[in-house]
mmCIF file of N, CA and C in Angstrom:
data_model
loop_
_atom_site.group_PDB
_atom_site.id
_atom_site.type_symbol
_atom_site.label_atom_id
_atom_site.label_comp_id
_atom_site.label_asym_id
_atom_site.label_seq_id
_atom_site.Cartn_x
_atom_site.Cartn_y
_atom_site.Cartn_z
ATOM 1 N N MET A 287 157.148 -13.049 43.934
ATOM 2 C CA MET A 287 158.054 -13.416 42.878
ATOM 3 C C MET A 287 158.721 -14.762 43.159
ATOM 4 N N PHE A 288 159.238 -14.935 44.354
ATOM 5 C CA PHE A 288 159.924 -16.177 44.675
ATOM 6 C C PHE A 288 158.959 -17.312 44.979
ATOM 7 N N SER A 289 157.705 -16.993 45.185
ATOM 8 C CA SER A 289 156.746 -18.024 45.564
ATOM 9 C C SER A 289 156.605 -19.100 44.493
ATOM 10 N N ARG A 290 156.735 -18.741 43.233
ATOM 11 C CA ARG A 290 156.596 -19.777 42.205
ATOM 12 C C ARG A 290 157.803 -20.714 42.175
ATOM 13 N N PHE A 291 158.950 -20.277 42.691
ATOM 14 C CA PHE A 291 160.124 -21.132 42.739
ATOM 15 C C PHE A 291 160.113 -22.058 43.950
ATOM 16 N N ILE A 292 159.413 -21.664 44.995
ATOM 17 C CA ILE A 292 159.373 -22.492 46.196
ATOM 18 C C ILE A 292 157.992 -23.085 46.426
ATOM 19 N N ALA A 293 157.170 -23.013 45.408
ATOM 20 C CA ALA A 293 155.824 -23.585 45.510
ATOM 21 C C ALA A 293 155.923 -25.102 45.671
ATOM 22 N N PRO A 294 154.952 -25.697 46.342
ATOM 23 C CA PRO A 294 154.971 -27.147 46.508
ATOM 24 C C PRO A 294 154.985 -27.840 45.148
ATOM 25 N N THR A 295 155.643 -28.955 45.118
ATOM 26 C CA THR A 295 155.697 -29.736 43.881
ATOM 27 C C THR A 295 154.705 -30.877 43.972
ATOM 28 N N VAL A 296 154.384 -31.400 42.834
ATOM 29 C CA VAL A 296 153.467 -32.532 42.763
ATOM 30 C C VAL A 296 154.267 -33.746 42.323
ATOM 31 N N ASP A 297 154.179 -34.822 43.070
ATOM 32 C CA ASP A 297 154.835 -36.055 42.680
ATOM 33 C C ASP A 297 153.941 -36.805 41.709
ATOM 34 N N VAL A 298 154.545 -37.259 40.648
ATOM 35 C CA VAL A 298 153.797 -38.040 39.664
ATOM 36 C C VAL A 298 154.537 -39.343 39.415
ATOM 37 N N SER A 299 153.799 -40.308 38.908
ATOM 38 C CA SER A 299 154.381 -41.605 38.604
ATOM 39 C C SER A 299 153.860 -42.053 37.254
ATOM 40 N N ALA A 300 154.736 -42.618 36.458
ATOM 41 C CA ALA A 300 154.317 -43.119 35.149
ATOM 42 C C ALA A 300 155.076 -44.390 34.848
ATOM 43 N N HIS A 301 154.423 -45.279 34.128
ATOM 44 C CA HIS A 301 155.066 -46.521 33.720
ATOM 45 C C HIS A 301 156.099 -46.258 32.637
ATOM 46 N N CYS A 302 155.777 -45.371 31.702
ATOM 47 C CA CYS A 302 156.601 -45.114 30.528
ATOM 48 C C CYS A 302 156.928 -43.627 30.438
ATOM 49 N N ASP A 303 157.816 -43.288 29.499
ATOM 50 C CA ASP A 303 158.118 -41.880 29.228
ATOM 51 C C ASP A 303 156.901 -41.170 28.658
ATOM 52 N N LEU A 304 156.153 -41.860 27.835
ATOM 53 C CA LEU A 304 154.933 -41.340 27.223
ATOM 54 C C LEU A 304 153.806 -42.308 27.545
ATOM 55 N N PRO A 305 152.581 -41.908 27.292
ATOM 56 C CA PRO A 305 151.495 -42.860 27.548
ATOM 57 C C PRO A 305 151.743 -44.175 26.809
ATOM 58 N N CYS A 306 151.409 -45.257 27.454
ATOM 59 C CA CYS A 306 151.632 -46.565 26.843
ATOM 60 C C CYS A 306 150.977 -46.631 25.479
ATOM 61 N N GLY A 307 151.571 -47.406 24.639
ATOM 62 C CA GLY A 307 151.071 -47.546 23.290
ATOM 63 C C GLY A 307 152.080 -47.056 22.266
ATOM 64 N N VAL A 308 153.128 -46.384 22.721
ATOM 65 C CA VAL A 308 154.131 -45.891 21.789
ATOM 66 C C VAL A 308 155.281 -46.873 21.612
ATOM 67 N N TYR A 309 155.343 -47.889 22.445
ATOM 68 C CA TYR A 309 156.418 -48.857 22.365
ATOM 69 C C TYR A 309 155.947 -50.090 21.615
ATOM 70 N N ASP A 310 156.835 -50.652 20.794
ATOM 71 C CA ASP A 310 156.479 -51.847 20.054
ATOM 72 C C ASP A 310 157.754 -52.505 19.544
ATOM 73 N N PRO A 311 157.964 -53.782 19.858
ATOM 74 C CA PRO A 311 159.160 -54.471 19.371
ATOM 75 C C PRO A 311 159.173 -54.642 17.850
ATOM 76 N N ALA A 312 158.055 -54.345 17.196
ATOM 77 C CA ALA A 312 158.003 -54.442 15.733
ATOM 78 C C ALA A 312 159.015 -53.498 15.080
ATOM 79 N N GLN A 313 159.320 -52.393 15.740
ATOM 80 C CA GLN A 313 160.304 -51.462 15.181
ATOM 81 C C GLN A 313 161.665 -52.141 15.045
ATOM 82 N N ALA A 314 162.080 -52.856 16.072
ATOM 83 C CA ALA A 314 163.353 -53.576 16.010
ATOM 84 C C ALA A 314 163.283 -54.694 14.971
ATOM 85 N N ARG A 315 162.135 -55.354 14.905
ATOM 86 C CA ARG A 315 161.979 -56.469 13.959
ATOM 87 C C ARG A 315 162.051 -55.991 12.517
ATOM 88 N N ILE A 316 161.442 -54.865 12.208
ATOM 89 C CA ILE A 316 161.486 -54.328 10.840
ATOM 90 C C ILE A 316 162.926 -54.059 10.429
ATOM 91 N N GLU A 317 163.698 -53.453 11.310
ATOM 92 C CA GLU A 317 165.108 -53.180 11.001
ATOM 93 C C GLU A 317 165.893 -54.479 10.849
ATOM 94 N N ALA A 318 165.618 -55.462 11.698
ATOM 95 C CA ALA A 318 166.318 -56.745 11.611
ATOM 96 C C ALA A 318 165.958 -57.479 10.320
ATOM 97 N N GLU A 319 164.722 -57.370 9.890
ATOM 98 C CA GLU A 319 164.316 -57.974 8.610
ATOM 99 C C GLU A 319 165.077 -57.324 7.459
ATOM 100 N N SER A 320 165.236 -56.001 7.519
ATOM 101 C CA SER A 320 165.975 -55.331 6.445
ATOM 102 C C SER A 320 167.437 -55.762 6.441
ATOM 103 N N ILE A 321 168.007 -56.000 7.622
ATOM 104 C CA ILE A 321 169.385 -56.500 7.713
ATOM 105 C C ILE A 321 169.500 -57.841 7.006
ATOM 106 N N LYS A 322 168.560 -58.722 7.282
ATOM 107 C CA LYS A 322 168.579 -60.048 6.658
ATOM 108 C C LYS A 322 168.494 -59.932 5.134
ATOM 109 N N GLN A 323 167.636 -59.047 4.648
ATOM 110 C CA GLN A 323 167.497 -58.853 3.206
ATOM 111 C C GLN A 323 168.759 -58.247 2.593
ATOM 112 N N ILE A 324 169.381 -57.329 3.299
ATOM 113 C CA ILE A 324 170.623 -56.726 2.799
ATOM 114 C C ILE A 324 171.707 -57.788 2.687
ATOM 115 N N ILE A 325 171.814 -58.644 3.691
ATOM 116 C CA ILE A 325 172.822 -59.707 3.653
ATOM 117 C C ILE A 325 172.612 -60.588 2.427
ATOM 118 N N ALA A 326 171.367 -60.913 2.131
ATOM 119 C CA ALA A 326 171.064 -61.739 0.951
ATOM 120 C C ALA A 326 171.437 -61.007 -0.336
ATOM 121 N N LYS A 327 171.149 -59.716 -0.419
ATOM 122 C CA LYS A 327 171.468 -58.948 -1.626
ATOM 123 C C LYS A 327 172.975 -58.827 -1.827
ATOM 124 N N VAL A 328 173.711 -58.659 -0.749
ATOM 125 C CA VAL A 328 175.168 -58.564 -0.845
ATOM 126 C C VAL A 328 175.742 -59.891 -1.348
ATOM 127 N N ALA A 329 175.189 -60.988 -0.874
ATOM 128 C CA ALA A 329 175.679 -62.302 -1.301
ATOM 129 C C ALA A 329 175.480 -62.526 -2.796
ATOM 130 N N ASP A 330 174.480 -61.870 -3.363
ATOM 131 C CA ASP A 330 174.160 -62.052 -4.786
ATOM 132 C C ASP A 330 174.745 -60.975 -5.688
ATOM 133 N N ASN A 331 175.603 -60.105 -5.162
ATOM 134 C CA ASN A 331 176.087 -58.987 -5.954
ATOM 135 C C ASN A 331 177.592 -58.824 -5.752
ATOM 136 N N ASN A 332 178.321 -58.753 -6.842
ATOM 137 C CA ASN A 332 179.784 -58.620 -6.776
ATOM 138 C C ASN A 332 180.274 -57.199 -7.000
ATOM 139 N N ASP A 333 179.373 -56.261 -7.237
ATOM 140 C CA ASP A 333 179.761 -54.876 -7.465
ATOM 141 C C ASP A 333 180.295 -54.281 -6.164
ATOM 142 N N PRO A 334 181.565 -53.869 -6.139
ATOM 143 C CA PRO A 334 182.147 -53.361 -4.885
ATOM 144 C C PRO A 334 181.460 -52.104 -4.355
ATOM 145 N N ASP A 335 180.994 -51.243 -5.249
ATOM 146 C CA ASP A 335 180.307 -50.032 -4.786
ATOM 147 C C ASP A 335 178.978 -50.380 -4.120
ATOM 148 N N PHE A 336 178.242 -51.278 -4.756
ATOM 149 C CA PHE A 336 176.978 -51.730 -4.168
ATOM 150 C C PHE A 336 177.223 -52.371 -2.815
ATOM 151 N N ARG A 337 178.206 -53.249 -2.744
ATOM 152 C CA ARG A 337 178.501 -53.956 -1.493
ATOM 153 C C ARG A 337 178.886 -52.972 -0.388
ATOM 154 N N THR A 338 179.664 -51.958 -0.723
ATOM 155 C CA THR A 338 180.067 -50.955 0.265
ATOM 156 C C THR A 338 178.851 -50.213 0.806
ATOM 157 N N ARG A 339 177.976 -49.775 -0.103
ATOM 158 C CA ARG A 339 176.767 -49.067 0.338
ATOM 159 C C ARG A 339 175.877 -49.980 1.174
ATOM 160 N N ALA A 340 175.737 -51.214 0.735
ATOM 161 C CA ALA A 340 174.880 -52.158 1.452
ATOM 162 C C ALA A 340 175.405 -52.427 2.864
ATOM 163 N N VAL A 341 176.698 -52.600 2.988
ATOM 164 C CA VAL A 341 177.283 -52.853 4.311
ATOM 165 C C VAL A 341 177.079 -51.647 5.214
ATOM 166 N N LEU A 342 177.249 -50.457 4.670
ATOM 167 C CA LEU A 342 177.025 -49.240 5.473
ATOM 168 C C LEU A 342 175.579 -49.177 5.959
ATOM 169 N N ILE A 343 174.639 -49.442 5.076
ATOM 170 C CA ILE A 343 173.224 -49.414 5.459
ATOM 171 C C ILE A 343 172.932 -50.510 6.482
ATOM 172 N N LYS A 344 173.499 -51.689 6.290
ATOM 173 C CA LYS A 344 173.309 -52.800 7.246
ATOM 174 C C LYS A 344 173.809 -52.409 8.627
ATOM 175 N N GLU A 345 174.950 -51.739 8.677
ATOM 176 C CA GLU A 345 175.492 -51.302 9.964
ATOM 177 C C GLU A 345 174.587 -50.256 10.618
ATOM 178 N N GLN A 346 174.043 -49.352 9.824
ATOM 179 C CA GLN A 346 173.119 -48.356 10.363
ATOM 180 C C GLN A 346 171.851 -49.027 10.892
ATOM 181 N N ARG A 347 171.332 -49.995 10.158
ATOM 182 C CA ARG A 347 170.134 -50.714 10.590
ATOM 183 C C ARG A 347 170.410 -51.493 11.870
ATOM 184 N N SER A 348 171.595 -52.031 11.991
ATOM 185 C CA SER A 348 171.962 -52.750 13.216
ATOM 186 C C SER A 348 171.953 -51.815 14.409
ATOM 187 N N GLU A 349 172.447 -50.595 14.223
ATOM 188 C CA GLU A 349 172.404 -49.598 15.297
ATOM 189 C C GLU A 349 170.958 -49.251 15.659
ATOM 190 N N LEU A 350 170.097 -49.173 14.649
ATOM 191 C CA LEU A 350 168.685 -48.887 14.919
ATOM 192 C C LEU A 350 168.031 -50.023 15.700
ATOM 193 N N VAL A 351 168.389 -51.266 15.383
ATOM 194 C CA VAL A 351 167.857 -52.397 16.152
ATOM 195 C C VAL A 351 168.257 -52.230 17.608
ATOM 196 N N LYS A 352 169.548 -51.960 17.844
ATOM 197 C CA LYS A 352 170.010 -51.781 19.223
ATOM 198 C C LYS A 352 169.256 -50.648 19.894
ATOM 199 N N HIS A 353 169.072 -49.553 19.194
ATOM 200 C CA HIS A 353 168.350 -48.410 19.769
ATOM 201 C C HIS A 353 166.928 -48.815 20.179
ATOM 202 N N HIS A 354 166.192 -49.441 19.277
ATOM 203 C CA HIS A 354 164.813 -49.825 19.579
ATOM 204 C C HIS A 354 164.754 -50.826 20.735
ATOM 205 N N LEU A 355 165.701 -51.745 20.782
ATOM 206 C CA LEU A 355 165.731 -52.701 21.895
ATOM 207 C C LEU A 355 166.050 -51.997 23.205
ATOM 208 N N TRP A 356 167.009 -51.084 23.190
ATOM 209 C CA TRP A 356 167.370 -50.363 24.422
ATOM 210 C C TRP A 356 166.202 -49.535 24.937
ATOM 211 N N VAL A 357 165.439 -48.924 24.029
ATOM 212 C CA VAL A 357 164.280 -48.146 24.458
ATOM 213 C C VAL A 357 163.286 -49.054 25.177
ATOM 214 N N LEU A 358 163.015 -50.210 24.606
ATOM 215 C CA LEU A 358 162.113 -51.156 25.277
ATOM 216 C C LEU A 358 162.677 -51.572 26.633
ATOM 217 N N TRP A 359 163.958 -51.920 26.653
ATOM 218 C CA TRP A 359 164.614 -52.434 27.852
ATOM 219 C C TRP A 359 164.616 -51.393 28.965
ATOM 220 N N THR A 360 164.921 -50.161 28.611
ATOM 221 C CA THR A 360 165.104 -49.150 29.656
ATOM 222 C C THR A 360 163.868 -48.312 29.936
ATOM 223 N N ASP A 361 162.991 -48.150 28.944
ATOM 224 C CA ASP A 361 161.847 -47.262 29.128
ATOM 225 C C ASP A 361 160.529 -47.997 29.325
ATOM 226 N N TYR A 362 160.356 -49.116 28.666
ATOM 227 C CA TYR A 362 159.073 -49.817 28.791
ATOM 228 C C TYR A 362 159.088 -50.820 29.942
ATOM 229 N N PHE A 363 160.022 -51.739 29.929
ATOM 230 C CA PHE A 363 160.040 -52.790 30.952
ATOM 231 C C PHE A 363 160.502 -52.225 32.290
ATOM 232 N N LYS A 364 159.777 -52.602 33.335
ATOM 233 C CA LYS A 364 160.053 -52.124 34.687
ATOM 234 C C LYS A 364 160.298 -53.315 35.613
ATOM 235 N N ALA A 365 160.641 -53.014 36.848
ATOM 236 C CA ALA A 365 160.994 -54.055 37.829
ATOM 237 C C ALA A 365 159.984 -55.199 37.911
ATOM 238 N N PRO A 366 158.687 -54.944 37.958
ATOM 239 C CA PRO A 366 157.751 -56.073 38.021
ATOM 240 C C PRO A 366 157.862 -57.008 36.813
ATOM 241 N N HIS A 367 158.173 -56.459 35.646
ATOM 242 C CA HIS A 367 158.350 -57.305 34.462
ATOM 243 C C HIS A 367 159.582 -58.194 34.622
ATOM 244 N N PHE A 368 160.660 -57.599 35.118
ATOM 245 C CA PHE A 368 161.896 -58.356 35.282
ATOM 246 C C PHE A 368 161.757 -59.426 36.368
ATOM 247 N N GLU A 369 160.899 -59.164 37.337
ATOM 248 C CA GLU A 369 160.631 -60.185 38.359
ATOM 249 C C GLU A 369 159.826 -61.336 37.777
ATOM 250 N N LYS A 370 158.824 -61.004 36.975
ATOM 251 C CA LYS A 370 157.976 -62.043 36.392
ATOM 252 C C LYS A 370 158.692 -62.793 35.270
ATOM 253 N N TYR A 371 159.545 -62.100 34.536
ATOM 254 C CA TYR A 371 160.279 -62.692 33.400
ATOM 255 C C TYR A 371 161.778 -62.497 33.636
ATOM 256 N N PRO A 372 162.372 -63.310 34.500
ATOM 257 C CA PRO A 372 163.776 -63.090 34.858
ATOM 258 C C PRO A 372 164.750 -63.251 33.687
ATOM 259 N N GLN A 373 164.312 -63.847 32.597
ATOM 260 C CA GLN A 373 165.173 -64.024 31.428
ATOM 261 C C GLN A 373 165.270 -62.760 30.571
ATOM 262 N N LEU A 374 164.501 -61.734 30.894
ATOM 263 C CA LEU A 374 164.467 -60.527 30.060
ATOM 264 C C LEU A 374 165.827 -59.850 29.908
ATOM 265 N N HIS A 375 166.536 -59.685 31.011
ATOM 266 C CA HIS A 375 167.850 -59.041 30.925
ATOM 267 C C HIS A 375 168.762 -59.810 29.979
ATOM 268 N N THR A 376 168.774 -61.122 30.113
ATOM 269 C CA THR A 376 169.616 -61.952 29.253
ATOM 270 C C THR A 376 169.174 -61.849 27.798
ATOM 271 N N LEU A 377 167.870 -61.886 27.555
ATOM 272 C CA LEU A 377 167.362 -61.762 26.191
ATOM 273 C C LEU A 377 167.797 -60.448 25.545
ATOM 274 N N PHE A 378 167.643 -59.362 26.268
ATOM 275 C CA PHE A 378 168.036 -58.064 25.719
ATOM 276 C C PHE A 378 169.545 -57.990 25.506
ATOM 277 N N ASN A 379 170.295 -58.511 26.439
ATOM 278 C CA ASN A 379 171.751 -58.506 26.295
ATOM 279 C C ASN A 379 172.162 -59.302 25.067
ATOM 280 N N GLU A 380 171.615 -60.485 24.915
ATOM 281 C CA GLU A 380 171.956 -61.326 23.769
ATOM 282 C C GLU A 380 171.503 -60.687 22.452
ATOM 283 N N ALA A 381 170.314 -60.111 22.444
ATOM 284 C CA ALA A 381 169.792 -59.489 21.220
ATOM 285 C C ALA A 381 170.640 -58.289 20.810
ATOM 286 N N THR A 382 170.991 -57.436 21.763
ATOM 287 C CA THR A 382 171.780 -56.264 21.390
ATOM 288 C C THR A 382 173.182 -56.669 20.943
ATOM 289 N N LYS A 383 173.723 -57.723 21.519
ATOM 290 C CA LYS A 383 175.020 -58.216 21.053
ATOM 291 C C LYS A 383 174.899 -58.798 19.644
ATOM 292 N N LEU A 384 173.783 -59.466 19.352
ATOM 293 C CA LEU A 384 173.568 -60.002 18.002
ATOM 294 C C LEU A 384 173.415 -58.882 16.969
ATOM 295 N N ALA A 385 173.017 -57.699 17.406
ATOM 296 C CA ALA A 385 172.926 -56.551 16.505
ATOM 297 C C ALA A 385 174.230 -55.758 16.473
ATOM 298 N N GLY A 386 175.166 -56.108 17.319
ATOM 299 C CA GLY A 386 176.407 -55.359 17.441
ATOM 300 C C GLY A 386 177.531 -55.867 16.563
ATOM 301 N N ALA A 387 178.738 -55.444 16.915
ATOM 302 C CA ALA A 387 179.922 -55.732 16.103
ATOM 303 C C ALA A 387 180.191 -57.226 15.928
ATOM 304 N N SER A 388 179.850 -58.022 16.919
ATOM 305 C CA SER A 388 180.075 -59.462 16.792
ATOM 306 C C SER A 388 178.888 -60.163 16.124
ATOM 307 N N GLY A 389 177.871 -59.384 15.770
ATOM 308 C CA GLY A 389 176.683 -59.931 15.125
ATOM 309 C C GLY A 389 176.443 -59.280 13.782
ATOM 310 N N THR A 390 175.226 -58.822 13.570
ATOM 311 C CA THR A 390 174.835 -58.326 12.247
ATOM 312 C C THR A 390 175.569 -57.058 11.817
ATOM 313 N N LYS A 391 175.993 -56.261 12.765
ATOM 314 C CA LYS A 391 176.711 -55.040 12.387
ATOM 315 C C LYS A 391 178.074 -55.376 11.790
ATOM 316 N N GLY A 392 178.701 -56.398 12.293
ATOM 317 C CA GLY A 392 180.071 -56.695 11.894
ATOM 318 C C GLY A 392 180.247 -57.904 11.001
ATOM 319 N N THR A 393 179.160 -58.491 10.539
ATOM 320 C CA THR A 393 179.289 -59.691 9.722
ATOM 321 C C THR A 393 178.231 -59.708 8.631
ATOM 322 N N LEU A 394 178.447 -60.532 7.653
ATOM 323 C CA LEU A 394 177.460 -60.772 6.599
ATOM 324 C C LEU A 394 176.872 -62.165 6.745
ATOM 325 N N ASP A 395 176.846 -62.659 7.954
ATOM 326 C CA ASP A 395 176.338 -63.997 8.252
ATOM 327 C C ASP A 395 174.816 -63.955 8.406
ATOM 328 N N ALA A 396 174.119 -64.600 7.479
ATOM 329 C CA ALA A 396 172.651 -64.640 7.539
ATOM 330 C C ALA A 396 172.175 -65.342 8.806
ATOM 331 N N GLY A 397 172.971 -66.267 9.318
ATOM 332 C CA GLY A 397 172.618 -66.958 10.562
ATOM 333 C C GLY A 397 172.521 -65.999 11.735
ATOM 334 N N ALA A 398 173.394 -64.995 11.769
ATOM 335 C CA ALA A 398 173.338 -63.991 12.840
ATOM 336 C C ALA A 398 172.036 -63.202 12.745
ATOM 337 N N ALA A 399 171.617 -62.888 11.525
ATOM 338 C CA ALA A 399 170.351 -62.169 11.346
ATOM 339 C C ALA A 399 169.176 -63.032 11.801
ATOM 340 N N ASP A 400 169.216 -64.315 11.498
ATOM 341 C CA ASP A 400 168.153 -65.224 11.939
ATOM 342 C C ASP A 400 168.109 -65.328 13.461
ATOM 343 N N GLN A 401 169.275 -65.407 14.086
ATOM 344 C CA GLN A 401 169.336 -65.463 15.551
ATOM 345 C C GLN A 401 168.793 -64.175 16.160
ATOM 346 N N LEU A 402 169.139 -63.047 15.558
ATOM 347 C CA LEU A 402 168.644 -61.755 16.043
ATOM 348 C C LEU A 402 167.124 -61.702 15.950
ATOM 349 N N LEU A 403 166.588 -62.118 14.829
ATOM 350 C CA LEU A 403 165.126 -62.131 14.661
ATOM 351 C C LEU A 403 164.463 -63.042 15.697
ATOM 352 N N ALA A 404 165.078 -64.167 15.985
ATOM 353 C CA ALA A 404 164.519 -65.097 16.984
ATOM 354 C C ALA A 404 164.497 -64.453 18.373
ATOM 355 N N LYS A 405 165.563 -63.741 18.728
ATOM 356 C CA LYS A 405 165.608 -63.062 20.040
ATOM 357 C C LYS A 405 164.563 -61.957 20.110
ATOM 358 N N ILE A 406 164.420 -61.206 19.030
ATOM 359 C CA ILE A 406 163.409 -60.150 19.005
ATOM 360 C C ILE A 406 162.023 -60.759 19.163
ATOM 361 N N ASP A 407 161.792 -61.900 18.527
ATOM 362 C CA ASP A 407 160.496 -62.572 18.665
ATOM 363 C C ASP A 407 160.243 -63.014 20.110
ATOM 364 N N GLU A 408 161.277 -63.491 20.798
ATOM 365 C CA GLU A 408 161.126 -63.869 22.210
ATOM 366 C C GLU A 408 160.773 -62.652 23.061
ATOM 367 N N ILE A 409 161.450 -61.557 22.800
ATOM 368 C CA ILE A 409 161.164 -60.318 23.533
ATOM 369 C C ILE A 409 159.746 -59.854 23.233
ATOM 370 N N ALA A 410 159.359 -59.919 21.967
ATOM 371 C CA ALA A 410 158.014 -59.486 21.568
ATOM 372 C C ALA A 410 156.935 -60.321 22.242
ATOM 373 N N GLU A 411 157.174 -61.608 22.372
ATOM 374 C CA GLU A 411 156.189 -62.477 23.027
ATOM 375 C C GLU A 411 155.951 -62.025 24.470
ATOM 376 N N ILE A 412 157.029 -61.740 25.176
ATOM 377 C CA ILE A 412 156.911 -61.267 26.552
ATOM 378 C C ILE A 412 156.262 -59.882 26.574
ATOM 379 N N PHE A 413 156.673 -59.025 25.661
ATOM 380 C CA PHE A 413 156.109 -57.681 25.582
ATOM 381 C C PHE A 413 154.594 -57.753 25.458
ATOM 382 N N TRP A 414 154.092 -58.555 24.543
ATOM 383 C CA TRP A 414 152.641 -58.629 24.330
ATOM 384 C C TRP A 414 151.940 -59.282 25.500
ATOM 385 N N GLU A 415 152.608 -60.193 26.210
ATOM 386 C CA GLU A 415 152.012 -60.749 27.440
ATOM 387 C C GLU A 415 151.841 -59.652 28.490
ATOM 388 N N THR A 416 152.820 -58.751 28.579
ATOM 389 C CA THR A 416 152.721 -57.671 29.570
ATOM 390 C C THR A 416 151.628 -56.672 29.187
ATOM 391 N N LYS A 417 151.371 -56.511 27.908
ATOM 392 C CA LYS A 417 150.324 -55.589 27.470
ATOM 393 C C LYS A 417 148.931 -56.128 27.790
ATOM 394 N N LYS A 418 148.796 -57.459 27.867
ATOM 395 C CA LYS A 418 147.510 -58.064 28.210
ATOM 396 C C LYS A 418 147.188 -57.888 29.684
ATOM 397 N N ALA A 419 148.235 -57.810 30.490
ATOM 398 C CA ALA A 419 148.054 -57.756 31.950
ATOM 399 C C ALA A 419 147.466 -56.433 32.394
#
């Protein structure tokens, strides 16, 4: 009876939580694109109810961008990536801040959305380089 509780364990190692192929910075980019479009729609609409709903959705999308970036940062990228691309930590930090309260979540500034998209593109470039390796 107790043998199954004290049976030897097997050590395993994995690069990701799931087999590779489930991670993609495109998820963050899609949400960031929707943020940019929402900002444009809000600028063209004076209806307070519409603006309230749009801002709420923009804030939710900003949280999703942060979530997708954090998953890449913490689950996909590993120490060898950070050694080869030492700017990764800074890129992720800057991108998540651009999706946060001082960025797209807390403002209707289209420039913040453009900056966020640019950071996601930088991360994506590195991501795809690591997939080739």
